[in-house]
Coordinates of C-alpha atoms in Angstrom, one line a residue:
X885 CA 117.5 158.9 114.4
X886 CA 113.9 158.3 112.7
X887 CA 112.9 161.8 113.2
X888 CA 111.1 163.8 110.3
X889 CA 113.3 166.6 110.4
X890 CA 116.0 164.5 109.3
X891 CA 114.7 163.4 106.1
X892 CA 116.0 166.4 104.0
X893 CA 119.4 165.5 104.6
X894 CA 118.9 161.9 104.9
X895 CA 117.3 161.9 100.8
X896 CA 119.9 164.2 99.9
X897 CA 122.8 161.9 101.1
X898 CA 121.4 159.3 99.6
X899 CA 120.6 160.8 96.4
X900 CA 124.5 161.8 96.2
X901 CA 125.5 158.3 97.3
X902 CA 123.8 156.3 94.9
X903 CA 125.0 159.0 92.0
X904 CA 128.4 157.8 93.5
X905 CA 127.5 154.4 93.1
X906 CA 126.5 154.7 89.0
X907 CA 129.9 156.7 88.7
X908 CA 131.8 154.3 90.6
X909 CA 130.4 151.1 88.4
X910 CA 131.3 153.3 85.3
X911 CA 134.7 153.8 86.7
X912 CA 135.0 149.8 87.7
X913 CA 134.1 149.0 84.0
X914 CA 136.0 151.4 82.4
X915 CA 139.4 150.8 84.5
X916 CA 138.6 147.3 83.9
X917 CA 138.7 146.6 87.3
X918 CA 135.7 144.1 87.6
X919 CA 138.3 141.2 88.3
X920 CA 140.1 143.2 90.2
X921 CA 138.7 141.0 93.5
X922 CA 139.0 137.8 91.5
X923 CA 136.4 135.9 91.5
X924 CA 135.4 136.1 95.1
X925 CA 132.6 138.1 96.7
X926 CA 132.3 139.4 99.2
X927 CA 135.7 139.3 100.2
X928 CA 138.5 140.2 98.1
X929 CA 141.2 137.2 96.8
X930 CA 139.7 135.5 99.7
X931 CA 140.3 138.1 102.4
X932 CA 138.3 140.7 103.7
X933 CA 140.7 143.2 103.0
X934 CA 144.4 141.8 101.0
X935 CA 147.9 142.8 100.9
X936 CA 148.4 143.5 98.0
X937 CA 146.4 146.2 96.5
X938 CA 147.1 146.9 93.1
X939 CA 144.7 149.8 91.6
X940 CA 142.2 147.6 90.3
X941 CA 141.6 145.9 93.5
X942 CA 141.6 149.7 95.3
X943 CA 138.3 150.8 93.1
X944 CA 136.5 147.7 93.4
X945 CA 136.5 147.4 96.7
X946 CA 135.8 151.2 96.8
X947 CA 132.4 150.3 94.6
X948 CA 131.7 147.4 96.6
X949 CA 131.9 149.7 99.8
X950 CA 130.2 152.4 98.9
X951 CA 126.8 150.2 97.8
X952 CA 126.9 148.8 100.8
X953 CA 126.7 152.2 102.5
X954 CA 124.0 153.0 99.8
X955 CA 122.1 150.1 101.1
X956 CA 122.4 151.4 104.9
X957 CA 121.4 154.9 103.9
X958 CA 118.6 153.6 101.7
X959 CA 116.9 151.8 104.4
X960 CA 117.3 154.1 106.8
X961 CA 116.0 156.6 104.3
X962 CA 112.6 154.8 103.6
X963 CA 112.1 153.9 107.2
X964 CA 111.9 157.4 107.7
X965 CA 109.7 158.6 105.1
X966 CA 107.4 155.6 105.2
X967 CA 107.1 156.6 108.8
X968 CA 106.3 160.2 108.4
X969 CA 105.0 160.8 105.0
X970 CA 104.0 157.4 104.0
X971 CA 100.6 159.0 103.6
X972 CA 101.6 160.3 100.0
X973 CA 100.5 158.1 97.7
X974 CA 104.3 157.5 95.7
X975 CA 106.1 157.2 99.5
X976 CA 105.4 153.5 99.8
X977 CA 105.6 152.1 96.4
X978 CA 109.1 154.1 95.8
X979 CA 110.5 153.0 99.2
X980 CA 109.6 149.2 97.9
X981 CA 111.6 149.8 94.8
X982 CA 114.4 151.5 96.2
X983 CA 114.9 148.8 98.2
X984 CA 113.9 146.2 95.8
X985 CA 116.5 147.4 92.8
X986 CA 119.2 148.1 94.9
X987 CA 119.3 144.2 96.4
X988 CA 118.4 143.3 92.5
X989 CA 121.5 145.7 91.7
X990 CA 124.2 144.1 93.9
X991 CA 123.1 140.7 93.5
X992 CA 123.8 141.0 89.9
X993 CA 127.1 142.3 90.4
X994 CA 128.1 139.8 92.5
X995 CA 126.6 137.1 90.6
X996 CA 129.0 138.8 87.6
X997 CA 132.0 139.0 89.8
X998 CA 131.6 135.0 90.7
X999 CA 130.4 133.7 87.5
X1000 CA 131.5 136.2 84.3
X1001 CA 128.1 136.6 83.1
X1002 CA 127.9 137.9 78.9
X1003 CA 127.6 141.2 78.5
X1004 CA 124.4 141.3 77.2
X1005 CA 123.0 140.4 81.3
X1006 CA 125.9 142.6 82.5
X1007 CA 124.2 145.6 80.2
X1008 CA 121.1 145.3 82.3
X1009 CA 123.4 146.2 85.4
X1010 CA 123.4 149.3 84.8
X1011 CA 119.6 149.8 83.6
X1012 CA 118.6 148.3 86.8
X1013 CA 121.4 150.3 88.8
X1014 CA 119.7 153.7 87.1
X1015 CA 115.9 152.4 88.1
X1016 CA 117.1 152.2 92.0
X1017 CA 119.0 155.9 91.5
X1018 CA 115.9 157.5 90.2
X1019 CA 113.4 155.8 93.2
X1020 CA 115.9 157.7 95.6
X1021 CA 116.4 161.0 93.3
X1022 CA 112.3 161.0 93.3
X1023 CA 111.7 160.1 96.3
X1024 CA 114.1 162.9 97.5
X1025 CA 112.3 165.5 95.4
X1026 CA 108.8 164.5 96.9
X1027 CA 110.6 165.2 100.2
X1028 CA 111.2 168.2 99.1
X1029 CA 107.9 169.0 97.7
X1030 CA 106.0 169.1 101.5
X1031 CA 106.8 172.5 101.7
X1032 CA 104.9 173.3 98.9
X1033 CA 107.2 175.5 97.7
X1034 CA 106.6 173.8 93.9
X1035 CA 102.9 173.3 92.1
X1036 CA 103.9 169.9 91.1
X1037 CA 101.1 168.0 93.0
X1038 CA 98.9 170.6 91.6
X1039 CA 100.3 169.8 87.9
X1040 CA 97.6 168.7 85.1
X1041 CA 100.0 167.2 82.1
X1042 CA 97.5 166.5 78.8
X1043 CA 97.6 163.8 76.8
X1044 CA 99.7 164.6 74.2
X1045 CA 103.0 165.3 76.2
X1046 CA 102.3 162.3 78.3
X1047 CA 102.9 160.6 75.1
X1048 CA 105.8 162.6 74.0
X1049 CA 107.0 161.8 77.6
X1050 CA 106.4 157.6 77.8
X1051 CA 107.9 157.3 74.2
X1052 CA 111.0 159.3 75.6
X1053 CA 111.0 157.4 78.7
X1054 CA 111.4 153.9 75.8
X1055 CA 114.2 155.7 74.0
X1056 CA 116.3 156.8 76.7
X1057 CA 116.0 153.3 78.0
X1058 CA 116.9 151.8 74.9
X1059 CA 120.1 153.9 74.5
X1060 CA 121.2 153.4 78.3
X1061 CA 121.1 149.4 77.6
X1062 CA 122.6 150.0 73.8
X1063 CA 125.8 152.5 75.8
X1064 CA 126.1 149.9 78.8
X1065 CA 126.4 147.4 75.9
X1066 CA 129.3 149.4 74.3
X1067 CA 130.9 149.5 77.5
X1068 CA 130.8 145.5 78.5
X1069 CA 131.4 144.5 74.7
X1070 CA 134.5 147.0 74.6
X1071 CA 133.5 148.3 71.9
X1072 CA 133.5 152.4 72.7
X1073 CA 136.3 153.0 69.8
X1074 CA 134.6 150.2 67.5
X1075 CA 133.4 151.6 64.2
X1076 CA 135.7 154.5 64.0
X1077 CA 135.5 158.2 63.7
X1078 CA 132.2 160.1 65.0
X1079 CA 129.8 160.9 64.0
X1080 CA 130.3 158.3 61.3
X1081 CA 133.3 157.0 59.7
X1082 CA 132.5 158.1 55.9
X1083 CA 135.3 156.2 54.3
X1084 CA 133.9 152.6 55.6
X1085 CA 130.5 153.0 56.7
X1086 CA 129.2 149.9 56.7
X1087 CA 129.9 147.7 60.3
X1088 CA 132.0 144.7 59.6
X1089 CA 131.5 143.0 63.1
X1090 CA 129.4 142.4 66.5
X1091 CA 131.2 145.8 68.2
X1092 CA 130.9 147.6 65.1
X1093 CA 127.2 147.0 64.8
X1094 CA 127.3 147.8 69.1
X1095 CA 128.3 151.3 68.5
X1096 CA 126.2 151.8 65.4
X1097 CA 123.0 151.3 66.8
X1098 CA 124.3 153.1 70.1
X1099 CA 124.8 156.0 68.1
X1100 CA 121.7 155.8 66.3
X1101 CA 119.3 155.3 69.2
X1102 CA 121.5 158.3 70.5
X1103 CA 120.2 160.5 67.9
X1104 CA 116.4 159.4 67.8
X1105 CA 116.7 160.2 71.8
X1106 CA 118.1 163.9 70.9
X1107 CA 115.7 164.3 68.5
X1108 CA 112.8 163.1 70.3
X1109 CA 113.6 164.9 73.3
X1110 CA 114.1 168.2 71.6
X1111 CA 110.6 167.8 70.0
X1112 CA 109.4 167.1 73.4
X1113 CA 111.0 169.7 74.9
X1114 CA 109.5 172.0 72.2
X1115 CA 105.9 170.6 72.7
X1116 CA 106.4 171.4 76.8
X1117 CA 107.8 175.0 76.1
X1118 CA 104.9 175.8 73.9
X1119 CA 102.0 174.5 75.8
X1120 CA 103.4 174.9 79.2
X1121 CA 104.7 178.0 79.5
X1122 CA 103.4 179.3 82.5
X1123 CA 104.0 176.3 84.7
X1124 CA 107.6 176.7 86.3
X1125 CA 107.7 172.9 86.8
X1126 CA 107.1 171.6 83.2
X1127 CA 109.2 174.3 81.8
X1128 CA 112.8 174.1 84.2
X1129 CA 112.0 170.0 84.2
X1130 CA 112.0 169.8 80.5
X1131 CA 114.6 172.1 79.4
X1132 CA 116.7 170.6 82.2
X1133 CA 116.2 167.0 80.1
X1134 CA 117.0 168.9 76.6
X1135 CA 120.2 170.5 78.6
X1136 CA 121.3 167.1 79.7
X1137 CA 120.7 165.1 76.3
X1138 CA 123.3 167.8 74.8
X1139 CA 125.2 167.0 77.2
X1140 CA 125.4 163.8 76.7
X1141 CA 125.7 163.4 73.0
X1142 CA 128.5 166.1 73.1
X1143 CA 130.3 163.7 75.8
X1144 CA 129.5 161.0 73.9
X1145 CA 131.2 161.9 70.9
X1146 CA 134.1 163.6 72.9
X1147 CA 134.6 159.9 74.4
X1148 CA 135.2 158.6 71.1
X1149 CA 137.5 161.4 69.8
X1150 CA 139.5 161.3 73.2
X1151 CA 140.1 158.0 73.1
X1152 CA 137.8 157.3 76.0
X1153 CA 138.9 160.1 78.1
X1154 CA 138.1 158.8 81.5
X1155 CA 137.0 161.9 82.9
X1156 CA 135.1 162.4 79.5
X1157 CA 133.4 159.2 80.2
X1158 CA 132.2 159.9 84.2
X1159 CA 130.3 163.0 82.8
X1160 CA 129.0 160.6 80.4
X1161 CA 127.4 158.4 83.2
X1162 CA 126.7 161.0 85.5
X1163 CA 124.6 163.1 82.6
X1164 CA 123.0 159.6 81.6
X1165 CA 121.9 158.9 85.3
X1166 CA 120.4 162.7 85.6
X1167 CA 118.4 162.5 82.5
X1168 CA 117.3 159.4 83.5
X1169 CA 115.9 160.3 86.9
X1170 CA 114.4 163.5 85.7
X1171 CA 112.1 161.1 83.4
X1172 CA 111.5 159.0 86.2
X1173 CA 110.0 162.4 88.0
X1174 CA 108.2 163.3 84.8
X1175 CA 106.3 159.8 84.7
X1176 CA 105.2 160.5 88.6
X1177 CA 103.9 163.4 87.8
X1178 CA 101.8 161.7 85.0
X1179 CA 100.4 159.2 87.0
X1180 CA 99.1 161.9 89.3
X1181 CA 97.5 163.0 86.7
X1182 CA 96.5 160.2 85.7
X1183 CA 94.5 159.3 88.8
X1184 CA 92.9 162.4 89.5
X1185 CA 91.7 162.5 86.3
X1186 CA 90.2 159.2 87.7

């Protein structure tokens, strides 16, 4: 059960699980299925499982189930790799957070559920929910790099794109918490067309100025990422790890913005707006990986 050889597909499962997790906390938010318990938690209208089971009710408790299996699969996921390749330097620290942010995680959405917290705390959900996905995701992908099949612990990353790569790390951040805020303030068709709504362009209220600056820290993280993304290409072009790693950030910030805006002209297609989470969550985790790799470097520069 604790064996090394299961670790591959133990990080894997959980890397998948906690994706589900972010998608299913989108999905809650977006349904408006956060009441759809009530105001009771952990049970459900004050049963463990009720009658009556409109659709709201069905997708909360399917969130509320499957981060309890996240937090199973976590901890058994740590155990393991803290057993066998705790000698890494990352292992422990990243089991400790995965842990850490994941309790952090659900006792904020409980403490929502039972006390309708603003949305300004609820917007940190998600930011915290994304910190515990990307200690698993990294985690996995140090798993993965035992077999030495990638030079990333061999990596040197120079000054400048460490830079580049903190100030993205800030922006990205930003926008998660300005979009989470969108979501919670209901304001995702607030300020009207996209990209701007020429014929009234000033915001007249609180969701209006939301979205605004959601959009605009949207396009300071595109541009700063493409920049990045340029700076990694051109001085890394030989290094397999820099080069997939960034372009895979530039792919997924296109991604995003294009989802983004297709969100707004759907009407907040919900399928639209899944891929919206789901490309935030990837771009953030890649990041996460890209700040490792800089405090490797870092401390053998040390």
């Amino acid at each position: 059960m604790f064996n090394k050889r299961n670790l591959k597909w133990l990080s894997v499962t959980a890397t998948l699980i906690m994706v589900w997790v972010q998608l299913g906390g989108a999905l809650v938010t977006k349904t408006g299925s956060a009441n759809g318990c009530g105001s009771d938690w952990p049970l459900c209208h004050g049963a463990l499982l009720p009658q009556n089971l409109p659709i709201q009710t069905i997708i909360e408790l399917s969130h509320r189930a499957v981060s309890g299996l996240s937090l199973i699969v976590v901890i058994w996921l740590t155990i393991v790799a803290w057993k066998h390749i705790g000698y890494i330097k990352e292992v422990k620290p990243l089991s400790l957070i995965c842990i850490a942010f994941l309790l952090l995680q659900a006792l904020i959405g409980a403490a929502a559920v039972m006390w309708q917290q603003n949305a300004y705390i609820l917007a940190l959900h998600f930011g915290i929910s994304l910190v515990s996905f990307s200690s698993v995701f990294v985690l996995t992908l140090i798993i993965f790099e035992v077999d030495r099949k990638y030079e990333a612990d061999e990596l040197f990353i120079r000054k400048p794109l460490r830079i580049y790569t903190w100030i993205m790390a800030a922006i990205v951040y930003l926008t998660i918490y300005t979009g989470a805020l969108v979501r919670h303030k209901k304001a995702s068709l607030a300020y009207g067309d996209w990209p701007l709504p020429f014929q009234d362009i000033i915001p007249h209220n609180s969701q209006d100025w939301v979205n605004f600056t959601h959009r605009g820290m949207a396009l300071i993280a595109f541009i700063w990422i493409m920049l990045t993304f340029i700076h990694a290409i051109n001085h890394y072009k030989h290094n397999r790890t820099i080069r997939y790693g960034y372009t895979a950030s530039f792919i997924l910030v296109i991604l995003q913005v294009t989802t983004g805006a297709l969100s707004i002209i759907t009407h907040v297609n919900l399928f639209i707006a899944l891929l919206h989470a789901l490309f935030i969550t990837l771009l953030f985790g890649l990041i996460t990986y890209f700040i490792v790799l800089m405090l490797r470097t870092i401390r053998s520069a040390k």
